[in-house]
Amino acid sequence: MRPRFPFGLTIVCALALALLCGLGVWQVQRMQWKNGLIDQAEAAAAVPPAPLAAVMAMPDPAFRKVAIDCPGLATAPWVELQTIHDGEPGVRLISACRPAGSPSVFLIDRGFVAGTISARPPVEPSTESFPLVAEVRETPPPGPMALPVDKGRFFARDMAGMAAALGVADPDPNTLFALTSSNPEWPALQPSAPPAAFSNNHLGYALTWFGLALALVGFYIVLLRRTLKQPRSASEAIGKEESS
């Protein structure tokens, strides 16, 4: 008796194949989107500094350089953000800045201080004009695995928590990263904007999904051939024995 075609197996494999191919195509689209973001960030970072108001009026000000005046920044209060810079552990100093002529308050990352240095900039009231160049960055909320604040030191860029510690309400959601020093007389402070955190592993993910789809096709073909292979019926076996 001829075996029946495995419709159930075929339907399941077809659905699984469609899902795997769909995931592969989605990863290719994500790769193209991520490449566009990287190009956008590089292009924006190459543009000369512009006034803060003009940059913040753009639909997407991320990675643009701004020329700002943060009165009293050199002696402003700060909080510490634990980090690693060029493989060296240390902290970044975060202060509040209300740029001259701006209605918004920003958190400004003044730069990195190595963990081997215990000194810090002085903190005292001041309204002295302090012009500098900074880079605008979007600030995503901290992840669920972020460590809690310990003795005033932050382990994630928690905008709300840092603002509260600095006595600031409702800061702008973007962070300003100082590119010129708020304390030029103190070389231990290294102003910088960290490299853009764009991980682009989507090509590898796409190849993985497409590889699984190819493996599924091979698996289905093997099973189908085994299922449809014509077995010897009982009557044929008896006939063969009688003739022998």
Short mmCIF file of C-alpha atoms in Angstrom, two decimals:
data_model
loop_
_atom_site.label_atom_id
_atom_site.label_comp_id
_atom_site.label_asym_id
_atom_site.label_seq_id
_atom_site.Cartn_x
_atom_site.Cartn_y
_atom_site.Cartn_z
CA MET A 1 0.00 0.00 0.00
CA ARG A 2 1.35 3.39 -1.00
CA PRO A 3 2.06 5.74 1.93
CA ARG A 4 0.08 8.95 2.23
CA PHE A 5 1.69 12.33 1.55
CA PRO A 6 2.64 14.00 4.91
CA PHE A 7 0.46 17.10 4.65
CA GLY A 8 0.76 17.91 8.36
CA LEU A 9 4.55 17.81 8.30
CA THR A 10 4.60 19.91 5.13
CA ILE A 11 2.37 22.61 6.62
CA VAL A 12 4.44 22.81 9.82
CA CYS A 13 7.71 23.00 7.90
CA ALA A 14 6.31 25.62 5.51
CA LEU A 15 5.21 27.82 8.41
CA ALA A 16 8.57 27.41 10.15
CA LEU A 17 10.39 28.21 6.89
CA ALA A 18 8.33 31.37 6.39
CA LEU A 19 9.10 32.47 9.96
CA LEU A 20 12.86 31.86 9.63
CA CYS A 21 13.06 33.64 6.27
CA GLY A 22 11.00 36.53 7.66
CA LEU A 23 13.40 36.90 10.59
CA GLY A 24 16.35 36.86 8.20
CA VAL A 25 14.82 39.58 6.02
CA TRP A 26 14.02 41.64 9.13
CA GLN A 27 17.66 41.46 10.25
CA VAL A 28 18.81 42.62 6.81
CA GLN A 29 16.45 45.59 7.09
CA ARG A 30 17.75 46.29 10.62
CA MET A 31 21.32 46.22 9.27
CA GLN A 32 20.46 48.80 6.61
CA TRP A 33 18.72 50.98 9.22
CA LYS A 34 21.72 50.73 11.57
CA ASN A 35 24.14 51.63 8.78
CA GLY A 36 22.03 54.71 8.13
CA LEU A 37 22.23 55.69 11.80
CA ILE A 38 26.00 55.28 11.81
CA ASP A 39 26.34 57.43 8.69
CA GLN A 40 24.03 60.02 10.22
CA ALA A 41 26.04 60.14 13.45
CA GLU A 42 29.34 60.50 11.60
CA ALA A 43 27.96 63.24 9.37
CA ALA A 44 26.44 65.16 12.31
CA ALA A 45 29.63 64.93 14.37
CA ALA A 46 31.63 66.39 11.47
CA VAL A 47 29.51 69.57 11.34
CA PRO A 48 31.06 72.60 13.11
CA PRO A 49 29.49 73.75 16.40
CA ALA A 50 26.28 75.76 16.10
CA PRO A 51 24.24 77.77 18.62
CA LEU A 52 22.31 75.56 21.03
CA ALA A 53 18.90 77.00 20.12
CA ALA A 54 19.42 76.28 16.41
CA VAL A 55 20.55 72.69 17.03
CA MET A 56 17.77 71.86 19.50
CA ALA A 57 15.18 73.15 17.02
CA MET A 58 16.21 70.38 14.59
CA PRO A 59 14.05 67.23 14.33
CA ASP A 60 17.05 65.11 15.37
CA PRO A 61 19.84 67.03 17.15
CA ALA A 62 21.74 63.88 18.24
CA PHE A 63 25.52 64.01 17.71
CA ARG A 64 25.49 67.67 16.72
CA LYS A 65 28.08 69.95 18.30
CA VAL A 66 26.82 73.05 20.10
CA ALA A 67 28.51 76.22 21.31
CA ILE A 68 27.08 77.04 24.74
CA ASP A 69 27.70 79.22 27.77
CA CYS A 70 27.22 77.41 31.11
CA PRO A 71 27.53 80.08 33.80
CA GLY A 72 29.46 78.86 36.85
CA LEU A 73 30.21 75.43 35.37
CA ALA A 74 33.83 75.35 36.57
CA THR A 75 32.71 75.24 40.22
CA ALA A 76 29.24 73.72 39.78
CA PRO A 77 28.11 70.76 41.94
CA TRP A 78 28.65 67.36 40.34
CA VAL A 79 27.71 63.70 40.73
CA GLU A 80 29.91 60.77 39.69
CA LEU A 81 29.06 58.15 37.07
CA GLN A 82 31.17 54.99 37.26
CA THR A 83 32.55 54.07 33.85
CA ILE A 84 35.50 52.77 31.86
CA HIS A 85 37.33 55.03 29.43
CA ASP A 86 39.88 53.55 27.00
CA GLY A 87 40.15 50.49 29.22
CA GLU A 88 40.75 52.49 32.40
CA PRO A 89 38.19 52.55 35.24
CA GLY A 90 37.11 55.87 36.64
CA VAL A 91 34.18 58.26 36.82
CA ARG A 92 32.54 60.90 34.69
CA LEU A 93 31.50 64.12 36.40
CA ILE A 94 27.93 65.21 35.69
CA SER A 95 26.69 68.73 36.46
CA ALA A 96 23.61 70.78 35.71
CA CYS A 97 23.81 73.57 33.17
CA ARG A 98 21.27 76.20 32.22
CA PRO A 99 22.87 77.64 29.06
CA ALA A 100 22.66 81.38 28.73
CA GLY A 101 19.48 82.29 26.87
CA SER A 102 18.00 78.78 27.15
CA PRO A 103 14.79 78.02 29.08
CA SER A 104 15.90 74.41 29.63
CA VAL A 105 18.30 72.86 32.10
CA PHE A 106 20.65 70.21 30.76
CA LEU A 107 22.82 67.63 32.43
CA ILE A 108 26.32 68.10 31.10
CA ASP A 109 28.97 65.40 31.18
CA ARG A 110 32.12 67.35 32.02
CA GLY A 111 34.47 64.47 31.28
CA PHE A 112 36.37 61.49 32.66
CA VAL A 113 38.54 61.30 35.77
CA ALA A 114 40.70 58.20 36.27
CA GLY A 115 39.99 56.07 39.33
CA THR A 116 43.55 56.60 40.57
CA ILE A 117 42.84 60.32 41.10
CA SER A 118 41.00 61.26 44.27
CA ALA A 119 40.94 65.03 43.75
CA ARG A 120 37.86 66.74 42.35
CA PRO A 121 37.05 70.24 41.06
CA PRO A 122 35.97 72.76 43.73
CA VAL A 123 32.28 73.36 44.36
CA GLU A 124 31.21 76.91 45.14
CA PRO A 125 28.51 79.30 43.93
CA SER A 126 29.35 81.20 40.75
CA THR A 127 27.58 82.87 37.85
CA GLU A 128 30.75 83.51 35.86
CA SER A 129 30.30 83.06 32.13
CA PHE A 130 31.84 79.85 30.85
CA PRO A 131 31.69 79.15 27.09
CA LEU A 132 32.49 75.68 25.81
CA VAL A 133 31.73 73.21 23.03
CA ALA A 134 29.58 70.15 23.68
CA GLU A 135 27.96 67.31 21.77
CA VAL A 136 24.26 66.49 22.04
CA ARG A 137 23.40 62.87 22.77
CA GLU A 138 20.09 61.12 23.32
CA THR A 139 19.98 59.48 26.73
CA PRO A 140 18.09 56.18 26.96
CA PRO A 141 16.81 55.15 30.40
CA PRO A 142 18.97 52.74 32.43
CA GLY A 143 18.36 49.05 31.93
CA PRO A 144 16.67 46.80 34.52
CA MET A 145 20.03 45.29 35.52
CA ALA A 146 21.60 48.64 36.42
CA LEU A 147 23.17 48.76 39.87
CA PRO A 148 21.63 51.15 42.42
CA VAL A 149 23.33 54.35 43.51
CA ASP A 150 26.02 53.73 46.12
CA LYS A 151 27.21 56.61 48.35
CA GLY A 152 26.28 59.18 45.73
CA ARG A 153 27.97 57.33 42.87
CA PHE A 154 25.83 56.28 39.90
CA PHE A 155 26.42 53.13 37.86
CA ALA A 156 24.02 53.98 35.05
CA ARG A 157 23.11 57.23 33.32
CA ASP A 158 19.94 57.74 35.35
CA MET A 159 18.81 61.20 34.24
CA ALA A 160 16.03 61.53 36.80
CA GLY A 161 18.19 60.33 39.69
CA MET A 162 21.14 62.55 38.75
CA ALA A 163 18.91 65.56 38.29
CA ALA A 164 17.32 64.99 41.70
CA ALA A 165 20.77 64.67 43.31
CA LEU A 166 21.76 67.98 41.70
CA GLY A 167 18.52 69.70 42.74
CA VAL A 168 17.21 70.00 39.19
CA ALA A 169 13.62 69.38 38.15
CA ASP A 170 12.60 68.25 34.66
CA PRO A 171 15.94 68.40 32.80
CA ASP A 172 16.12 68.18 29.02
CA PRO A 173 16.11 64.49 27.94
CA ASN A 174 19.35 64.99 25.99
CA THR A 175 22.77 64.98 27.62
CA LEU A 176 25.48 67.44 26.64
CA PHE A 177 28.99 65.96 26.50
CA ALA A 178 31.65 68.61 26.98
CA LEU A 179 34.32 68.53 24.26
CA THR A 180 36.32 71.36 25.82
CA SER A 181 37.29 71.36 29.48
CA SER A 182 35.24 73.00 32.20
CA ASN A 183 38.47 73.14 34.26
CA PRO A 184 41.39 73.75 31.89
CA GLU A 185 43.72 74.26 34.86
CA TRP A 186 43.08 70.66 35.96
CA PRO A 187 44.33 68.23 33.25
CA ALA A 188 43.05 65.18 35.16
CA LEU A 189 39.60 65.97 33.78
CA GLN A 190 39.38 64.60 30.22
CA PRO A 191 36.39 66.02 28.30
CA SER A 192 35.11 63.70 25.60
CA ALA A 193 32.02 62.16 24.06
CA PRO A 194 32.07 58.35 24.21
CA PRO A 195 31.98 56.52 20.89
CA ALA A 196 28.51 56.02 19.49
CA ALA A 197 27.14 52.77 20.90
CA PHE A 198 26.02 51.26 17.60
CA SER A 199 26.46 47.50 17.62
CA ASN A 200 25.85 46.26 14.10
CA ASN A 201 25.69 42.45 14.30
CA HIS A 202 22.60 42.17 12.14
CA LEU A 203 24.38 40.54 9.19
CA GLY A 204 25.47 37.67 11.44
CA TYR A 205 21.93 37.34 12.81
CA ALA A 206 20.52 37.31 9.26
CA LEU A 207 22.94 34.60 8.15
CA THR A 208 21.97 32.56 11.21
CA TRP A 209 18.25 32.72 10.40
CA PHE A 210 18.80 31.96 6.71
CA GLY A 211 21.11 29.08 7.66
CA LEU A 212 18.43 27.62 9.91
CA ALA A 213 15.92 27.96 7.07
CA LEU A 214 18.28 26.07 4.74
CA ALA A 215 18.81 23.35 7.37
CA LEU A 216 15.03 23.04 7.77
CA VAL A 217 14.61 22.52 4.02
CA GLY A 218 17.23 19.78 4.07
CA PHE A 219 15.62 18.14 7.10
CA TYR A 220 12.21 18.21 5.39
CA ILE A 221 13.56 16.67 2.19
CA VAL A 222 15.17 13.81 4.10
CA LEU A 223 11.97 13.11 6.05
CA LEU A 224 9.84 13.35 2.92
CA ARG A 225 12.00 10.88 1.02
CA ARG A 226 11.88 8.43 3.90
CA THR A 227 8.11 8.77 4.21
CA LEU A 228 7.40 8.36 0.50
CA LYS A 229 9.81 5.50 0.00
CA GLN A 230 7.73 2.59 -1.33
CA PRO A 231 7.78 -0.17 1.30
CA ARG A 232 7.38 -3.83 0.34
CA SER A 233 3.82 -4.90 1.08
CA ALA A 234 2.99 -8.10 2.98
CA SER A 235 1.50 -9.74 -0.17
CA GLU A 236 4.62 -8.94 -2.18
CA ALA A 237 6.80 -10.47 0.51
CA ILE A 238 4.70 -13.68 0.57
CA GLY A 239 4.73 -13.91 -3.20
CA LYS A 240 8.46 -13.57 -3.28
CA GLU A 241 8.89 -16.33 -0.70
CA GLU A 242 6.55 -18.74 -2.60
CA SER A 243 8.39 -18.19 -5.86
CA SER A 244 11.64 -19.00 -4.19
#
